[in-house]
Coordinates of C-alpha atoms in Angstrom, one line a residue:
Chain T
M133 CA 2.3 -41.4 -27.8
K134 CA 2.5 -43.9 -24.9
K135 CA 2.3 -47.7 -25.5
E136 CA -1.0 -47.8 -23.6
S137 CA -2.6 -45.4 -26.1
F138 CA -2.9 -48.3 -28.5
I139 CA -4.8 -50.6 -26.2
G140 CA -8.1 -48.8 -26.8
P141 CA -8.0 -48.9 -30.6
V142 CA -6.8 -52.5 -30.6
L143 CA -9.7 -53.6 -28.3
F144 CA -12.1 -51.7 -30.5
I145 CA -11.0 -53.7 -33.6
V146 CA -11.1 -56.9 -31.7
L147 CA -14.6 -56.2 -30.6
W148 CA -15.5 -55.3 -34.1
Y149 CA -14.2 -58.7 -35.4
L150 CA -16.1 -60.5 -32.6
L151 CA -19.4 -58.8 -33.6
Y152 CA -18.6 -59.7 -37.2
Y153 CA -17.7 -63.4 -36.7
L154 CA -20.3 -64.1 -34.0
N155 CA -23.0 -62.9 -36.5
I156 CA -24.5 -60.7 -34.0
I157 CA -25.2 -58.0 -36.6
N158 CA -26.3 -58.7 -40.1
K159 CA -23.1 -58.8 -42.2
L160 CA -24.9 -56.7 -44.8
F161 CA -24.7 -53.8 -42.5
L162 CA -21.5 -54.6 -40.7
P163 CA -18.5 -55.6 -42.9
S164 CA -15.3 -56.8 -41.3
P165 CA -12.6 -54.4 -40.4
H166 CA -10.3 -55.7 -43.2
E167 CA -13.0 -55.2 -45.8
V168 CA -13.4 -51.6 -44.6
F169 CA -9.7 -50.9 -44.6
Y170 CA -9.3 -52.5 -48.0
S171 CA -12.1 -50.2 -49.3
L172 CA -10.5 -47.2 -47.6
G173 CA -7.1 -48.1 -49.2
K174 CA -8.8 -48.4 -52.6
S175 CA -10.5 -45.0 -52.2
L176 CA -7.2 -43.4 -51.1
I177 CA -5.8 -43.9 -54.6
T178 CA -8.7 -42.4 -56.4
K179 CA -8.8 -38.7 -57.4
L180 CA -12.5 -38.6 -56.3
F181 CA -11.6 -39.2 -52.7
W182 CA -9.1 -36.4 -52.5
L183 CA -11.5 -34.1 -54.2
D184 CA -14.2 -34.9 -51.7
L185 CA -11.8 -34.5 -48.8
G186 CA -10.6 -31.2 -50.3
E187 CA -14.1 -29.8 -50.7
T188 CA -15.1 -30.7 -47.1
L189 CA -11.9 -29.3 -45.7
W190 CA -12.2 -26.1 -47.7
R191 CA -15.8 -25.5 -46.6
T192 CA -14.9 -26.2 -43.0
F193 CA -11.9 -23.9 -43.2
I194 CA -13.8 -21.0 -44.8
G195 CA -16.7 -21.3 -42.4
F196 CA -14.3 -21.4 -39.4
C197 CA -12.3 -18.4 -40.6
I198 CA -15.3 -16.2 -41.1
S199 CA -16.6 -17.1 -37.7
L200 CA -13.2 -16.1 -36.2
L201 CA -13.3 -12.8 -38.0
I202 CA -16.8 -12.1 -36.8
G203 CA -16.6 -13.8 -33.4
I204 CA -13.4 -12.4 -31.9
P205 CA -14.1 -8.7 -32.4
I206 CA -17.7 -9.1 -31.0
G207 CA -16.4 -11.1 -28.1
L208 CA -13.7 -8.6 -27.3
L209 CA -16.3 -5.7 -27.4
M210 CA -18.8 -7.6 -25.3
G211 CA -16.2 -8.6 -22.8
Y212 CA -14.7 -5.2 -22.5
Y213 CA -17.8 -3.1 -22.3
K214 CA -20.2 -4.3 -19.7
K215 CA -23.1 -2.4 -21.2
V216 CA -22.7 -4.0 -24.6
N217 CA -22.5 -7.3 -22.9
S218 CA -25.8 -6.7 -21.0
A219 CA -27.5 -5.5 -24.1
F220 CA -26.6 -8.6 -26.2
E221 CA -26.2 -11.4 -23.6
L222 CA -29.7 -12.7 -24.0
L223 CA -29.5 -12.8 -27.8
V224 CA -26.1 -14.6 -27.8
D225 CA -27.3 -17.1 -25.3
F226 CA -30.5 -17.7 -27.3
F227 CA -28.7 -18.2 -30.6
R228 CA -26.0 -20.3 -29.3
S229 CA -28.5 -22.6 -27.7
L230 CA -30.3 -23.0 -31.1
P231 CA -29.1 -26.1 -32.9
A232 CA -27.4 -24.6 -35.9
L233 CA -28.7 -27.2 -38.3
A234 CA -32.2 -26.1 -37.5
I235 CA -31.6 -23.0 -39.5
F236 CA -30.0 -24.7 -42.5
P237 CA -33.2 -25.0 -44.4
L238 CA -33.9 -21.4 -43.9
L239 CA -30.4 -20.4 -45.0
M240 CA -31.0 -22.4 -48.1
F241 CA -33.7 -19.9 -48.9
F242 CA -31.3 -17.1 -48.7
F243 CA -28.1 -18.6 -50.1
G244 CA -29.3 -21.4 -52.4
I245 CA -28.3 -25.0 -52.3
G246 CA -24.6 -24.4 -53.1
N247 CA -21.6 -23.9 -50.8
T248 CA -22.8 -20.6 -49.4
S249 CA -25.7 -22.0 -47.3
K250 CA -23.4 -24.7 -45.9
I251 CA -20.7 -22.3 -44.9
A252 CA -23.2 -19.9 -43.5
T253 CA -24.6 -22.6 -41.3
A254 CA -21.1 -23.4 -40.1
V255 CA -20.5 -19.7 -39.4
F256 CA -23.7 -19.5 -37.5
S257 CA -22.8 -22.4 -35.2
C258 CA -19.1 -21.4 -34.7
T259 CA -19.4 -17.7 -34.2
F260 CA -21.3 -18.0 -31.0
I261 CA -18.9 -20.4 -29.6
I262 CA -16.0 -18.0 -30.3
V263 CA -18.0 -15.1 -29.0
I264 CA -18.8 -16.8 -25.7
N265 CA -15.2 -17.9 -25.1
T266 CA -13.7 -14.6 -26.0
I267 CA -16.1 -12.8 -23.6
Y268 CA -15.1 -15.2 -20.9
G269 CA -11.4 -14.6 -21.5
V270 CA -11.7 -10.9 -21.5
I271 CA -13.8 -10.8 -18.3
H272 CA -11.4 -13.1 -16.5
S273 CA -8.3 -11.2 -17.4
T274 CA -6.2 -10.8 -14.3
K275 CA -7.0 -7.5 -12.5
S276 CA -3.5 -7.0 -10.9
R277 CA -1.9 -7.4 -14.3
Q278 CA -4.1 -4.6 -15.7
I279 CA -3.4 -2.4 -12.6
S280 CA 0.3 -3.0 -13.0
G281 CA 0.1 -2.0 -16.7
F282 CA -1.9 1.1 -15.7
L283 CA 0.7 2.1 -13.1
M284 CA 3.5 1.6 -15.6
G285 CA 1.8 4.2 -17.7
A286 CA 0.0 2.1 -20.3
S287 CA -2.8 3.8 -22.1
K288 CA -6.3 2.2 -22.2
W289 CA -5.6 0.8 -25.6
E290 CA -2.3 -0.6 -24.6
I291 CA -3.8 -2.3 -21.6
F292 CA -6.4 -3.8 -23.8
R293 CA -4.0 -4.9 -26.6
K294 CA -1.0 -5.9 -24.5
I295 CA -2.6 -7.3 -21.4
I296 CA -6.4 -8.1 -21.7
F297 CA -6.2 -9.5 -25.2
M298 CA -3.2 -11.6 -24.3
D299 CA -4.8 -12.8 -21.1
A300 CA -7.9 -13.8 -23.1
L301 CA -6.0 -15.8 -25.7
P302 CA -6.0 -19.1 -23.9
H303 CA -9.8 -18.9 -23.6
I304 CA -10.1 -17.8 -27.2
F305 CA -8.3 -20.9 -28.2
V306 CA -10.7 -23.0 -26.3
G307 CA -13.4 -21.5 -28.5
I308 CA -11.2 -22.1 -31.6
R309 CA -10.8 -25.8 -30.7
T310 CA -14.4 -26.3 -30.1
S311 CA -15.5 -24.5 -33.2
V312 CA -13.2 -26.3 -35.6
S313 CA -14.9 -29.6 -34.6
M314 CA -18.3 -27.9 -34.8
A315 CA -17.6 -26.5 -38.2
L316 CA -16.6 -30.0 -39.5
I317 CA -19.7 -31.6 -38.1
V318 CA -22.0 -28.9 -39.6
I319 CA -20.3 -29.1 -43.0
V320 CA -20.4 -32.9 -43.2
V321 CA -24.1 -33.0 -42.2
T322 CA -25.1 -30.2 -44.6
E323 CA -23.3 -32.0 -47.4
M324 CA -25.9 -34.8 -47.1
F325 CA -28.7 -32.5 -48.2
I326 CA -29.9 -32.1 -51.8
G327 CA -27.9 -30.1 -54.3
T328 CA -24.5 -31.4 -53.3
D329 CA -22.4 -33.8 -55.3
N330 CA -19.1 -33.8 -53.5
G331 CA -17.6 -33.8 -50.0
I332 CA -17.3 -36.5 -47.3
G333 CA -20.8 -36.0 -46.1
Y334 CA -22.2 -36.4 -49.6
R335 CA -20.2 -39.6 -50.1
I336 CA -21.4 -41.0 -46.8
F337 CA -25.0 -40.3 -47.9
E338 CA -24.5 -41.6 -51.4
T339 CA -22.8 -44.9 -50.3
Q340 CA -25.6 -45.5 -47.9
Q341 CA -28.3 -44.9 -50.5
T342 CA -26.5 -47.3 -52.9
Y343 CA -25.7 -49.9 -50.3
K344 CA -21.9 -49.6 -50.7
V345 CA -21.5 -50.5 -47.1
N346 CA -17.8 -51.0 -47.1
E347 CA -17.2 -47.6 -48.5
L348 CA -19.8 -46.1 -46.2
Y349 CA -17.8 -47.3 -43.2
A350 CA -14.6 -46.1 -44.9
Y351 CA -15.9 -42.6 -45.3
I352 CA -17.3 -42.5 -41.7
L353 CA -13.8 -43.5 -40.6
V354 CA -12.3 -40.7 -42.7
A355 CA -14.8 -38.2 -41.2
G356 CA -13.7 -39.3 -37.7
L357 CA -10.1 -39.1 -38.5
L358 CA -10.5 -35.7 -40.0
G359 CA -12.1 -34.4 -36.9
Y360 CA -9.4 -35.9 -34.7
L361 CA -6.6 -34.5 -36.8
L362 CA -8.1 -31.0 -36.9
N363 CA -8.4 -31.0 -33.2
Q364 CA -4.8 -32.3 -32.7
G365 CA -3.6 -29.6 -35.1
V366 CA -5.2 -26.9 -33.1
I367 CA -3.8 -28.3 -29.9
K368 CA -0.3 -28.2 -31.5
L369 CA -0.8 -24.6 -32.6
E370 CA -2.0 -23.8 -29.1
K371 CA 1.0 -25.4 -27.4
K372 CA 3.3 -23.4 -29.7
F373 CA 1.7 -19.9 -29.6
I374 CA -0.1 -20.0 -26.2
H375 CA 2.8 -21.7 -24.4
W376 CA 1.7 -20.2 -21.0
S377 CA -1.8 -21.7 -21.2
G378 CA -2.6 -23.6 -18.0
K379 CA 0.7 -22.9 -16.4
Chain N
M247 CA 11.3 19.1 0.0
Q248 CA 9.2 16.3 1.5
K249 CA 8.5 13.3 -0.7
I250 CA 5.2 12.3 0.6
I251 CA 2.8 14.2 2.8
I252 CA -0.2 12.3 4.1
Q253 CA -2.6 14.5 6.2
N254 CA -5.6 13.3 8.2
L255 CA -6.3 10.5 5.7
S256 CA -9.6 8.7 6.3
K257 CA -11.5 6.1 4.3
S258 CA -14.6 4.1 4.8
F259 CA -16.5 1.6 2.7
P260 CA -20.2 1.0 2.5
K261 CA -21.1 -2.1 4.7
K262 CA -22.3 -5.2 3.1
E263 CA -25.7 -5.0 4.8
N264 CA -26.3 -2.1 2.4
N265 CA -28.3 -0.1 4.9
G266 CA -26.2 3.1 4.4
S267 CA -23.8 2.5 7.3
R268 CA -20.2 2.6 6.5
L269 CA -17.2 0.6 7.8
K270 CA -14.2 2.8 8.7
V271 CA -11.0 1.4 7.4
I272 CA -8.5 4.2 7.7
D273 CA -8.8 6.7 10.5
D274 CA -7.0 10.0 10.5
I275 CA -3.5 8.9 9.3
S276 CA -0.9 11.6 9.0
L277 CA 2.7 11.0 8.0
V278 CA 5.5 12.8 6.3
V279 CA 8.1 10.8 4.3
E280 CA 11.5 12.2 3.2
P281 CA 13.0 11.3 -0.1
G282 CA 14.7 8.0 -0.1
E283 CA 13.2 6.7 3.0
F284 CA 12.3 3.1 3.6
I285 CA 9.1 3.1 5.7
T286 CA 7.5 -0.1 6.8
F287 CA 3.9 -0.4 8.1
F288 CA 3.3 -3.1 10.6
G289 CA -0.2 -4.1 11.5
P290 CA -2.5 -7.0 12.0
N291 CA -4.2 -8.8 9.0
G292 CA -7.3 -7.1 7.8
C293 CA -6.5 -3.7 9.3
G294 CA -6.8 -1.8 6.0
K295 CA -3.1 -1.9 4.9
S296 CA -4.0 -2.9 1.4
T297 CA -6.5 -0.1 1.2
L298 CA -3.7 2.2 2.2
V299 CA -1.6 0.9 -0.7
N300 CA -4.4 1.3 -3.2
I301 CA -5.1 4.8 -2.0
L302 CA -1.5 5.8 -2.3
A303 CA -1.3 4.2 -5.7
G304 CA -4.3 6.2 -6.9
I305 CA -6.3 3.1 -7.5
T306 CA -8.8 3.7 -4.7
D307 CA -10.3 7.1 -3.8
F308 CA -10.2 8.4 -0.2
D309 CA -12.9 10.3 1.8
F310 CA -11.0 12.9 3.8
G311 CA -7.6 14.3 4.1
E312 CA -4.9 15.1 1.7
I313 CA -2.0 13.2 0.0
K314 CA 0.8 14.8 -1.9
I315 CA 3.5 12.7 -3.6
D316 CA 6.1 15.1 -5.0
S317 CA 3.4 17.7 -4.6
K318 CA 1.1 15.8 -6.9
N319 CA -2.0 13.9 -5.9
P320 CA -1.8 10.1 -6.0
K321 CA -3.6 9.8 -9.4
E322 CA -1.1 12.1 -11.1
A323 CA 2.0 10.8 -9.3
K324 CA 4.0 7.9 -10.7
T325 CA 3.7 5.1 -8.2
G326 CA 4.8 1.5 -8.5
V327 CA 3.2 -1.4 -6.6
V328 CA 4.6 -4.8 -5.9
F329 CA 1.5 -6.8 -5.0
Q330 CA 1.0 -9.6 -2.6
N331 CA -0.1 -11.8 -5.5
F332 CA 3.0 -10.7 -7.5
S333 CA 2.9 -13.9 -9.4
D334 CA -0.4 -13.0 -11.0
S335 CA 0.7 -9.5 -11.8
L336 CA 3.5 -10.7 -14.2
M337 CA 2.7 -11.4 -17.8
P338 CA 3.1 -15.1 -18.5
W339 CA 3.4 -14.6 -22.2
L340 CA 6.5 -12.5 -21.8
T341 CA 10.0 -13.6 -20.7
C342 CA 11.4 -12.3 -17.4
E343 CA 13.4 -9.6 -19.3
Q344 CA 10.3 -8.5 -21.3
N345 CA 8.4 -8.4 -18.1
I346 CA 10.9 -6.3 -16.3
L347 CA 11.1 -3.9 -19.3
F348 CA 7.4 -3.8 -19.9
A349 CA 7.1 -0.1 -19.1
F350 CA 9.6 0.5 -21.9
S351 CA 7.6 -1.4 -24.5
L352 CA 4.8 1.2 -24.1
K353 CA 4.4 4.0 -26.6
N354 CA 5.5 6.9 -24.4
R355 CA 8.7 5.3 -23.2
K356 CA 9.7 3.2 -26.1
N357 CA 12.7 5.4 -26.9
E358 CA 14.3 4.5 -23.5
Y359 CA 14.1 0.8 -24.1
S360 CA 17.8 0.1 -24.9
Q361 CA 18.9 2.4 -22.1
A362 CA 16.7 0.6 -19.6
K363 CA 17.9 -2.7 -20.8
S364 CA 21.6 -1.9 -20.2
R365 CA 20.7 -0.4 -16.9
L366 CA 19.0 -3.7 -15.9
Y367 CA 22.0 -5.7 -16.9
E368 CA 24.3 -3.3 -15.0
L369 CA 22.1 -3.5 -11.9
L370 CA 22.0 -7.3 -11.9
E371 CA 25.7 -7.5 -12.3
Q372 CA 26.6 -4.9 -9.6
L373 CA 24.3 -6.5 -7.1
E374 CA 25.3 -10.0 -8.1
I375 CA 21.7 -11.0 -8.7
K376 CA 21.2 -14.0 -11.0
L377 CA 18.0 -14.3 -12.9
P378 CA 17.1 -16.5 -15.8
L379 CA 16.0 -13.5 -18.0
D380 CA 15.1 -15.6 -21.0
N381 CA 12.7 -17.9 -19.1
Y382 CA 9.0 -17.4 -18.8
P383 CA 7.5 -16.6 -15.3
Y384 CA 6.0 -20.1 -15.1
Q385 CA 9.5 -21.6 -15.5
I386 CA 11.0 -19.9 -12.5
S387 CA 10.7 -20.1 -8.7
G388 CA 8.4 -17.9 -6.5
G389 CA 11.4 -16.0 -5.2
Q390 CA 12.6 -15.2 -8.7
K391 CA 9.2 -14.1 -9.8
N392 CA 9.1 -11.8 -6.8
L393 CA 12.4 -10.3 -7.9
V394 CA 11.1 -9.8 -11.4
A395 CA 8.1 -8.0 -10.0
I396 CA 10.4 -5.8 -7.9
L397 CA 12.8 -5.0 -10.7
R398 CA 10.0 -4.3 -13.1
T399 CA 8.7 -1.6 -10.7
L400 CA 12.1 -0.3 -9.8
I401 CA 13.4 0.1 -13.4
Y402 CA 10.8 2.6 -14.5
K403 CA 11.7 4.9 -11.6
P404 CA 8.4 5.7 -10.0
D405 CA 8.2 8.5 -7.5
V406 CA 7.5 5.9 -4.8
I407 CA 7.2 2.1 -4.6
L408 CA 4.6 0.5 -2.5
F409 CA 5.0 -3.1 -1.3
D410 CA 1.9 -4.9 -0.2
E411 CA 3.3 -7.8 1.8
P412 CA 5.1 -9.2 -1.2
F413 CA 7.2 -11.8 0.7
S414 CA 4.4 -13.3 2.8
A415 CA 4.0 -16.3 0.4
L416 CA 7.7 -17.2 0.3
D417 CA 9.5 -19.7 2.5
Y418 CA 12.0 -18.4 5.1
E419 CA 15.1 -18.7 3.0
N420 CA 13.7 -17.0 0.0
R421 CA 12.3 -14.2 2.1
I422 CA 15.7 -13.6 3.7
R423 CA 17.4 -13.6 0.3
L424 CA 14.8 -11.2 -1.2
Q425 CA 15.0 -8.8 1.8
N426 CA 18.7 -8.6 1.2
S427 CA 18.3 -8.0 -2.5
L428 CA 15.6 -5.4 -1.9
L429 CA 17.8 -3.5 0.6
K430 CA 20.7 -3.5 -1.9
L431 CA 18.4 -2.3 -4.7
W432 CA 17.0 0.4 -2.5
Q433 CA 20.4 1.7 -1.4
K434 CA 21.6 1.7 -5.0
E435 CA 18.6 3.3 -6.5
K436 CA 17.7 5.6 -3.6
T437 CA 14.0 5.0 -4.2
T438 CA 11.4 6.0 -1.7
I439 CA 9.7 2.8 -0.4
L440 CA 6.6 2.2 1.6
F441 CA 6.5 -1.4 2.6
I442 CA 3.6 -3.2 4.3
S443 CA 4.3 -6.3 6.4
H444 CA 2.7 -8.4 9.1
D445 CA 6.0 -9.8 10.1
I446 CA 7.6 -7.7 12.8
E447 CA 11.1 -8.9 12.2
E448 CA 10.9 -8.1 8.5
A449 CA 9.3 -4.7 9.3
I450 CA 12.2 -3.8 11.6
F451 CA 15.0 -5.3 9.5
L452 CA 14.1 -3.4 6.3
A453 CA 13.0 0.0 7.6
N454 CA 14.6 3.2 8.5
R455 CA 11.3 4.1 10.1
L456 CA 8.6 1.7 11.3
V457 CA 4.9 2.7 11.5
I458 CA 2.9 0.6 13.9
L459 CA -0.8 0.4 12.9
S460 CA -3.8 -0.4 15.1
Q461 CA -6.6 -2.9 14.5
L462 CA -9.3 -1.8 12.1
P463 CA -9.8 1.0 11.4
A464 CA -6.1 1.6 10.9
K465 CA -4.6 4.4 13.0
I466 CA -1.0 5.1 13.5
K467 CA -0.1 3.9 17.0
K468 CA 3.5 5.0 16.8
V469 CA 6.3 5.8 14.4
I470 CA 9.7 4.4 15.5
D471 CA 13.1 5.3 14.1
I472 CA 15.1 2.2 13.4
E473 CA 18.7 3.2 14.0
F474 CA 20.7 0.2 12.8
D475 CA 23.3 1.1 10.2
F476 CA 22.9 0.1 6.6
P477 CA 24.0 -2.1 4.9
R478 CA 22.3 -4.6 7.3
N479 CA 22.4 -8.3 7.4
H480 CA 20.4 -10.9 9.1
N481 CA 22.9 -11.4 11.9
L482 CA 21.1 -8.4 13.3
Y483 CA 18.2 -10.8 14.3
E484 CA 20.5 -12.3 17.0
T485 CA 21.6 -9.0 18.6
E486 CA 20.1 -7.9 21.9
K487 CA 19.2 -4.5 20.6
F488 CA 17.1 -6.0 17.8
F489 CA 15.4 -8.3 20.3
A490 CA 14.7 -5.5 22.6
L491 CA 13.3 -3.3 19.8
K492 CA 11.1 -6.1 18.6
K493 CA 9.8 -6.6 22.1
K494 CA 9.1 -2.9 22.4
C495 CA 7.3 -2.8 19.1
L496 CA 5.1 -5.8 20.0
E497 CA 4.2 -4.1 23.3
I498 CA 3.1 -1.0 21.5
F499 CA 1.2 -3.1 19.0
K500 CA -0.6 -5.0 21.8
S501 CA -1.3 -2.0 24.0
N502 CA -4.9 -0.6 23.9
K503 CA -4.1 3.0 24.0
G504 CA -3.2 5.2 21.1

C-alpha cells in the first residue's frame, strides 16, 4: 500500500475525535475511538466473538456458493442460447430489481427462522447478480476468437468450453465480487431478525438494544472490515486466476 | 491439380434501408490458384475484400458461382485466417506457445501435440525467429502477437491461409520484419496463401501473383505475375523495376475501365 493510503483513515479518526471532544453529538451515542478500539480488543479475546464471526462467515459463504452453483450455469445457458435469454430476460430483470430483503419475511414462512431462510435470502440476492454478469460475459465473448477456434477444428462444445467460457470469466468474476459483498450485507441484516442468537448482525442488534454503545461500534467496525477483506480476497484470487483481465 | 478454383463468384448483402434492394459486394470474380502460390489482392478500403476472405473461409455464404479448395467447398475445406484484428483473435489466458498449439489441444488432434510442438521449435530455430513463448499475449508487442497468429495458423497445416490485412496496424519496421518472416515461413512450408492488402508495395513485395481489385463491388481488374526471384528482401523497393511495376499497378488501379 502507498503512504497516501493512510491519509484517509487518519483523517477519519481525527474527525471522529473532533466530533467527540467538541460535544457535537451526545457522548452516549458517540464514544471516542479509543473506547471503541478498547472494546473491540476486549471482544477479540472472547470465544463469543469468534463464534459470531464464524457463524456470519459460514452463512455468507454457503449462500454465496449456492448462488454460484445456480447462477453460473443459468447465466451460461442464457448467454449462449438467444432464445433462452429472450424467454427469461424479463423475469431475471424483475427479480434482480426486487430488494432481496423484501422477500425475507416470506422465506421465513417456507424455511423457518433458522439459518435456511437467511441463506436462502442471500442466495436469492446473489444468484441474479451472478446470472446477469455471466450472461454479459458470454454475449461479449470475442467473435474472432470463436471463429479462429472454429477454423482450427474446434467442436461447438470445445468452442464453448475453451473459448467462450474463458472469455466470460473476467465478467463472471465481476459478479462474484459484487455478490460476495451482497451476501454479507444480506446475512448481517437477516441476523438482526427474531430467532437468531449469534452472528455479527445479531450482536449489532443486541448491543444496540442493551445500550452497549462501545461494543455496538466495535461490531459495526468488524462488519465493515469483514466486507472489505472479503472483497480484497476476491480481488487477489482474480489477479491470480484471471491474470489477463483488463489487459 | 489446381489448389483453388473460384468461378463467377458474386455476393450481395441486403441494404440497410431494408426495402428489399441489395448491395453488390463481389461481382463475378474468377481465379485459379496453383498449389503453393502466394497471391495478394490489392484494392481500396471497403471494396469487399474482407467479405472475400470470409467467403473463402466458409464463414459467409455466397450467392452465385462456385468455389473449390482442393475440390472441396469452403465449408468443408480446412482454411486458416489471420485477421486484421489478430490481437483479439488470440486467447489471452494462454501463453504464446499454447496459443500457437491451440489446434492440437483439441480433441481430434490431441495425439499430434508433441509432434507439433517439436515442429514449432524447429521452425523457429531454422528461421531464426525469436518469440517469448512462455509469455502471455498481453505481455508481448504487436508484431510478436501477429507472428503468434501466423504461426498458430501455419502449424495446423490448413489447405490455404487467408490474410486479411494483418499488418495494417503495425509500424513500418515491424511490418518489414513480419513480411520477411512470412515469406520465409511460406517458402519453408509451401503453404498456399491468399493475402489481402491495401498497401501496393506490400502487395507486390510478397506475391508471386497480384490481383488488382476495383472499387465496390469488387471485380478483378487485372492479375499480374510478379517475377522477382525469391528469396526477396526489401532492397527490392529501391530498384527501378519495382518502381516501374508499382507505377503500372497504380495506373491499372486508377483506370476506369475493366
